[in-house]
Amino acid sequence: MKVSLKKWVASGSPWVWLNAGAVAISVVLVLGLLGVFAVLLILPLGIVTFAFAWAQLPDRVRDLVPDGWHVVILIPLVVLLGWMSFS
């Protein structure tokens, strides 16, 4: 019971599967785009919030971090906020 390629294409079955694949790809792309917009919104708000919280810490706590190492504290924050944006 072998169906020829011409009959299979004429039946419309491949076009149904191609459309389903295109819809699946578009859903993934839309979710990725929403994640990008979330990063653009959440990341600046998170960094400003962290900066405000850092400024409210007592001087003895802020002095525990050597000069120039403040950026290293932001790396986990940026990674966490980026992960939260896409999840």
Short mmCIF file of N, CA and C in Angstrom, two decimals:
data_model
loop_
_atom_site.label_atom_id
_atom_site.label_comp_id
_atom_site.label_asym_id
_atom_site.label_seq_id
_atom_site.Cartn_x
_atom_site.Cartn_y
_atom_site.Cartn_z
N MET A 1 0.83 -1.17 0.00
CA MET A 1 0.00 0.00 0.00
C MET A 1 0.88 1.24 0.00
N LYS A 2 1.57 1.44 -1.08
CA LYS A 2 2.46 2.56 -1.24
C LYS A 2 1.73 3.68 -1.95
N VAL A 3 1.80 4.87 -1.38
CA VAL A 3 1.16 6.03 -1.99
C VAL A 3 2.23 6.82 -2.72
N SER A 4 1.95 7.22 -3.92
CA SER A 4 2.95 7.98 -4.67
C SER A 4 3.07 9.38 -4.09
N LEU A 5 4.21 9.97 -4.33
CA LEU A 5 4.49 11.30 -3.81
C LEU A 5 3.52 12.32 -4.38
N LYS A 6 3.18 12.17 -5.63
CA LYS A 6 2.27 13.11 -6.28
C LYS A 6 0.89 13.07 -5.62
N LYS A 7 0.39 11.87 -5.32
CA LYS A 7 -0.91 11.75 -4.67
C LYS A 7 -0.87 12.28 -3.24
N TRP A 8 0.25 12.03 -2.58
CA TRP A 8 0.38 12.49 -1.19
C TRP A 8 0.37 14.03 -1.14
N VAL A 9 1.11 14.66 -2.05
CA VAL A 9 1.13 16.13 -2.10
C VAL A 9 -0.24 16.66 -2.50
N ALA A 10 -0.90 15.99 -3.44
CA ALA A 10 -2.22 16.43 -3.89
C ALA A 10 -3.27 16.29 -2.79
N SER A 11 -3.04 15.39 -1.85
CA SER A 11 -4.02 15.22 -0.77
C SER A 11 -4.01 16.40 0.20
N GLY A 12 -2.94 17.17 0.22
CA GLY A 12 -2.86 18.33 1.10
C GLY A 12 -2.25 18.05 2.45
N SER A 13 -1.91 16.83 2.74
CA SER A 13 -1.35 16.46 4.04
C SER A 13 -0.03 17.18 4.35
N PRO A 14 0.90 17.32 3.40
CA PRO A 14 2.15 18.01 3.76
C PRO A 14 1.92 19.47 4.11
N TRP A 15 0.93 20.09 3.48
CA TRP A 15 0.68 21.51 3.75
C TRP A 15 0.12 21.70 5.15
N VAL A 16 -0.65 20.75 5.61
CA VAL A 16 -1.16 20.82 6.98
C VAL A 16 -0.01 20.77 7.97
N TRP A 17 0.93 19.84 7.74
CA TRP A 17 2.07 19.73 8.64
C TRP A 17 2.99 20.93 8.55
N LEU A 18 3.16 21.50 7.37
CA LEU A 18 3.99 22.70 7.23
C LEU A 18 3.34 23.88 7.96
N ASN A 19 2.04 24.01 7.85
CA ASN A 19 1.36 25.09 8.57
C ASN A 19 1.44 24.91 10.07
N ALA A 20 1.30 23.68 10.54
CA ALA A 20 1.41 23.42 11.97
C ALA A 20 2.81 23.76 12.47
N GLY A 21 3.82 23.41 11.69
CA GLY A 21 5.20 23.75 12.06
C GLY A 21 5.42 25.26 12.08
N ALA A 22 4.85 25.96 11.11
CA ALA A 22 4.99 27.42 11.07
C ALA A 22 4.31 28.07 12.27
N VAL A 23 3.16 27.56 12.66
CA VAL A 23 2.47 28.11 13.84
C VAL A 23 3.30 27.85 15.10
N ALA A 24 3.88 26.67 15.21
CA ALA A 24 4.70 26.36 16.38
C ALA A 24 5.93 27.27 16.45
N ILE A 25 6.56 27.50 15.32
CA ILE A 25 7.72 28.39 15.28
C ILE A 25 7.32 29.81 15.64
N SER A 26 6.18 30.27 15.15
CA SER A 26 5.74 31.64 15.45
C SER A 26 5.42 31.81 16.93
N VAL A 27 4.86 30.77 17.55
CA VAL A 27 4.59 30.85 18.99
C VAL A 27 5.89 30.98 19.77
N VAL A 28 6.89 30.22 19.40
CA VAL A 28 8.20 30.30 20.07
C VAL A 28 8.80 31.69 19.87
N LEU A 29 8.71 32.24 18.68
CA LEU A 29 9.25 33.57 18.42
C LEU A 29 8.52 34.65 19.21
N VAL A 30 7.22 34.54 19.32
CA VAL A 30 6.45 35.52 20.10
C VAL A 30 6.85 35.46 21.57
N LEU A 31 7.02 34.26 22.10
CA LEU A 31 7.44 34.14 23.50
C LEU A 31 8.83 34.72 23.71
N GLY A 32 9.71 34.51 22.75
CA GLY A 32 11.04 35.11 22.84
C GLY A 32 10.99 36.62 22.80
N LEU A 33 10.13 37.15 21.96
CA LEU A 33 9.98 38.60 21.87
C LEU A 33 9.40 39.18 23.16
N LEU A 34 8.47 38.48 23.76
CA LEU A 34 7.95 38.91 25.06
C LEU A 34 9.04 38.90 26.13
N GLY A 35 9.92 37.91 26.05
CA GLY A 35 11.04 37.86 26.98
C GLY A 35 11.98 39.03 26.80
N VAL A 36 12.22 39.43 25.55
CA VAL A 36 13.09 40.58 25.29
C VAL A 36 12.46 41.85 25.86
N PHE A 37 11.16 42.03 25.64
CA PHE A 37 10.48 43.20 26.21
C PHE A 37 10.51 43.17 27.74
N ALA A 38 10.39 41.99 28.31
CA ALA A 38 10.44 41.87 29.77
C ALA A 38 11.83 42.24 30.29
N VAL A 39 12.87 41.85 29.57
CA VAL A 39 14.23 42.23 29.97
C VAL A 39 14.38 43.74 29.94
N LEU A 40 13.85 44.36 28.89
CA LEU A 40 13.96 45.81 28.76
C LEU A 40 13.21 46.54 29.87
N LEU A 41 12.23 45.90 30.46
CA LEU A 41 11.47 46.53 31.54
C LEU A 41 12.01 46.14 32.91
N ILE A 42 12.27 44.87 33.12
CA ILE A 42 12.64 44.37 34.45
C ILE A 42 14.08 44.71 34.82
N LEU A 43 15.00 44.63 33.88
CA LEU A 43 16.41 44.84 34.20
C LEU A 43 16.69 46.25 34.72
N PRO A 44 16.27 47.31 34.05
CA PRO A 44 16.53 48.64 34.62
C PRO A 44 15.85 48.87 35.97
N LEU A 45 14.60 48.39 36.10
CA LEU A 45 13.91 48.55 37.38
C LEU A 45 14.62 47.79 38.50
N GLY A 46 15.10 46.60 38.19
CA GLY A 46 15.81 45.82 39.20
C GLY A 46 17.13 46.44 39.61
N ILE A 47 17.86 46.99 38.65
CA ILE A 47 19.15 47.62 38.98
C ILE A 47 18.93 48.89 39.79
N VAL A 48 17.93 49.69 39.43
CA VAL A 48 17.64 50.90 40.21
C VAL A 48 17.19 50.54 41.62
N THR A 49 16.39 49.51 41.75
CA THR A 49 15.95 49.07 43.08
C THR A 49 17.14 48.59 43.91
N PHE A 50 18.03 47.83 43.27
CA PHE A 50 19.22 47.35 43.99
C PHE A 50 20.11 48.51 44.38
N ALA A 51 20.26 49.51 43.50
CA ALA A 51 21.08 50.67 43.83
C ALA A 51 20.50 51.44 45.01
N PHE A 52 19.17 51.56 45.05
CA PHE A 52 18.54 52.23 46.18
C PHE A 52 18.77 51.44 47.47
N ALA A 53 18.61 50.12 47.40
CA ALA A 53 18.83 49.28 48.60
C ALA A 53 20.29 49.34 49.03
N TRP A 54 21.22 49.40 48.07
CA TRP A 54 22.65 49.46 48.40
C TRP A 54 22.97 50.78 49.10
N ALA A 55 22.34 51.87 48.65
CA ALA A 55 22.58 53.17 49.26
C ALA A 55 22.03 53.24 50.68
N GLN A 56 21.03 52.42 51.00
CA GLN A 56 20.43 52.44 52.33
C GLN A 56 21.19 51.59 53.34
N LEU A 57 22.14 50.79 52.86
CA LEU A 57 22.93 49.96 53.78
C LEU A 57 23.83 50.83 54.63
N PRO A 58 24.13 50.38 55.84
CA PRO A 58 25.08 51.14 56.66
C PRO A 58 26.47 51.17 56.01
N ASP A 59 27.24 52.20 56.35
CA ASP A 59 28.58 52.34 55.75
C ASP A 59 29.49 51.17 56.09
N ARG A 60 29.35 50.63 57.28
CA ARG A 60 30.24 49.52 57.66
C ARG A 60 29.99 48.28 56.79
N VAL A 61 28.76 48.10 56.32
CA VAL A 61 28.45 46.97 55.43
C VAL A 61 28.97 47.26 54.02
N ARG A 62 28.78 48.49 53.55
CA ARG A 62 29.24 48.84 52.20
C ARG A 62 30.76 48.87 52.12
N ASP A 63 31.42 49.17 53.23
CA ASP A 63 32.89 49.19 53.22
C ASP A 63 33.50 47.80 53.18
N LEU A 64 32.70 46.77 53.40
CA LEU A 64 33.22 45.40 53.31
C LEU A 64 33.59 45.02 51.88
N VAL A 65 32.97 45.69 50.92
CA VAL A 65 33.26 45.43 49.51
C VAL A 65 34.37 46.38 49.07
N PRO A 66 35.51 45.85 48.58
CA PRO A 66 36.61 46.72 48.16
C PRO A 66 36.22 47.61 46.97
N ASP A 67 36.93 48.70 46.82
CA ASP A 67 36.69 49.61 45.70
C ASP A 67 36.91 48.90 44.37
N GLY A 68 36.01 49.11 43.44
CA GLY A 68 36.10 48.50 42.12
C GLY A 68 35.41 47.16 42.02
N TRP A 69 34.99 46.59 43.13
CA TRP A 69 34.34 45.28 43.13
C TRP A 69 32.82 45.39 43.22
N HIS A 70 32.30 46.59 43.17
CA HIS A 70 30.86 46.76 43.26
C HIS A 70 30.16 46.17 42.03
N VAL A 71 30.84 46.21 40.90
CA VAL A 71 30.26 45.67 39.66
C VAL A 71 30.09 44.15 39.76
N VAL A 72 30.98 43.49 40.48
CA VAL A 72 30.90 42.04 40.63
C VAL A 72 29.61 41.65 41.37
N ILE A 73 29.15 42.51 42.24
CA ILE A 73 27.90 42.24 42.96
C ILE A 73 26.72 42.30 42.00
N LEU A 74 26.82 43.11 40.95
CA LEU A 74 25.71 43.26 40.00
C LEU A 74 25.58 42.06 39.06
N ILE A 75 26.65 41.29 38.85
CA ILE A 75 26.60 40.18 37.89
C ILE A 75 25.52 39.16 38.26
N PRO A 76 25.46 38.66 39.50
CA PRO A 76 24.37 37.72 39.82
C PRO A 76 22.99 38.37 39.69
N LEU A 77 22.91 39.66 40.00
CA LEU A 77 21.63 40.36 39.88
C LEU A 77 21.17 40.40 38.43
N VAL A 78 22.07 40.73 37.52
CA VAL A 78 21.72 40.80 36.10
C VAL A 78 21.35 39.42 35.57
N VAL A 79 22.08 38.40 35.96
CA VAL A 79 21.77 37.03 35.53
C VAL A 79 20.41 36.61 36.08
N LEU A 80 20.14 36.88 37.33
CA LEU A 80 18.85 36.51 37.94
C LEU A 80 17.69 37.25 37.28
N LEU A 81 17.85 38.54 37.06
CA LEU A 81 16.77 39.30 36.43
C LEU A 81 16.53 38.87 34.99
N GLY A 82 17.62 38.55 34.27
CA GLY A 82 17.46 38.04 32.91
C GLY A 82 16.75 36.70 32.89
N TRP A 83 17.08 35.83 33.82
CA TRP A 83 16.42 34.53 33.90
C TRP A 83 14.94 34.69 34.24
N MET A 84 14.66 35.62 35.17
CA MET A 84 13.26 35.85 35.55
C MET A 84 12.46 36.42 34.39
N SER A 85 13.10 37.21 33.54
CA SER A 85 12.40 37.81 32.41
C SER A 85 11.95 36.78 31.40
N PHE A 86 12.77 35.77 31.17
CA PHE A 86 12.45 34.76 30.16
C PHE A 86 11.69 33.56 30.72
N SER A 87 11.54 33.49 32.03
CA SER A 87 10.81 32.34 32.58
C SER A 87 9.35 32.63 32.79
#
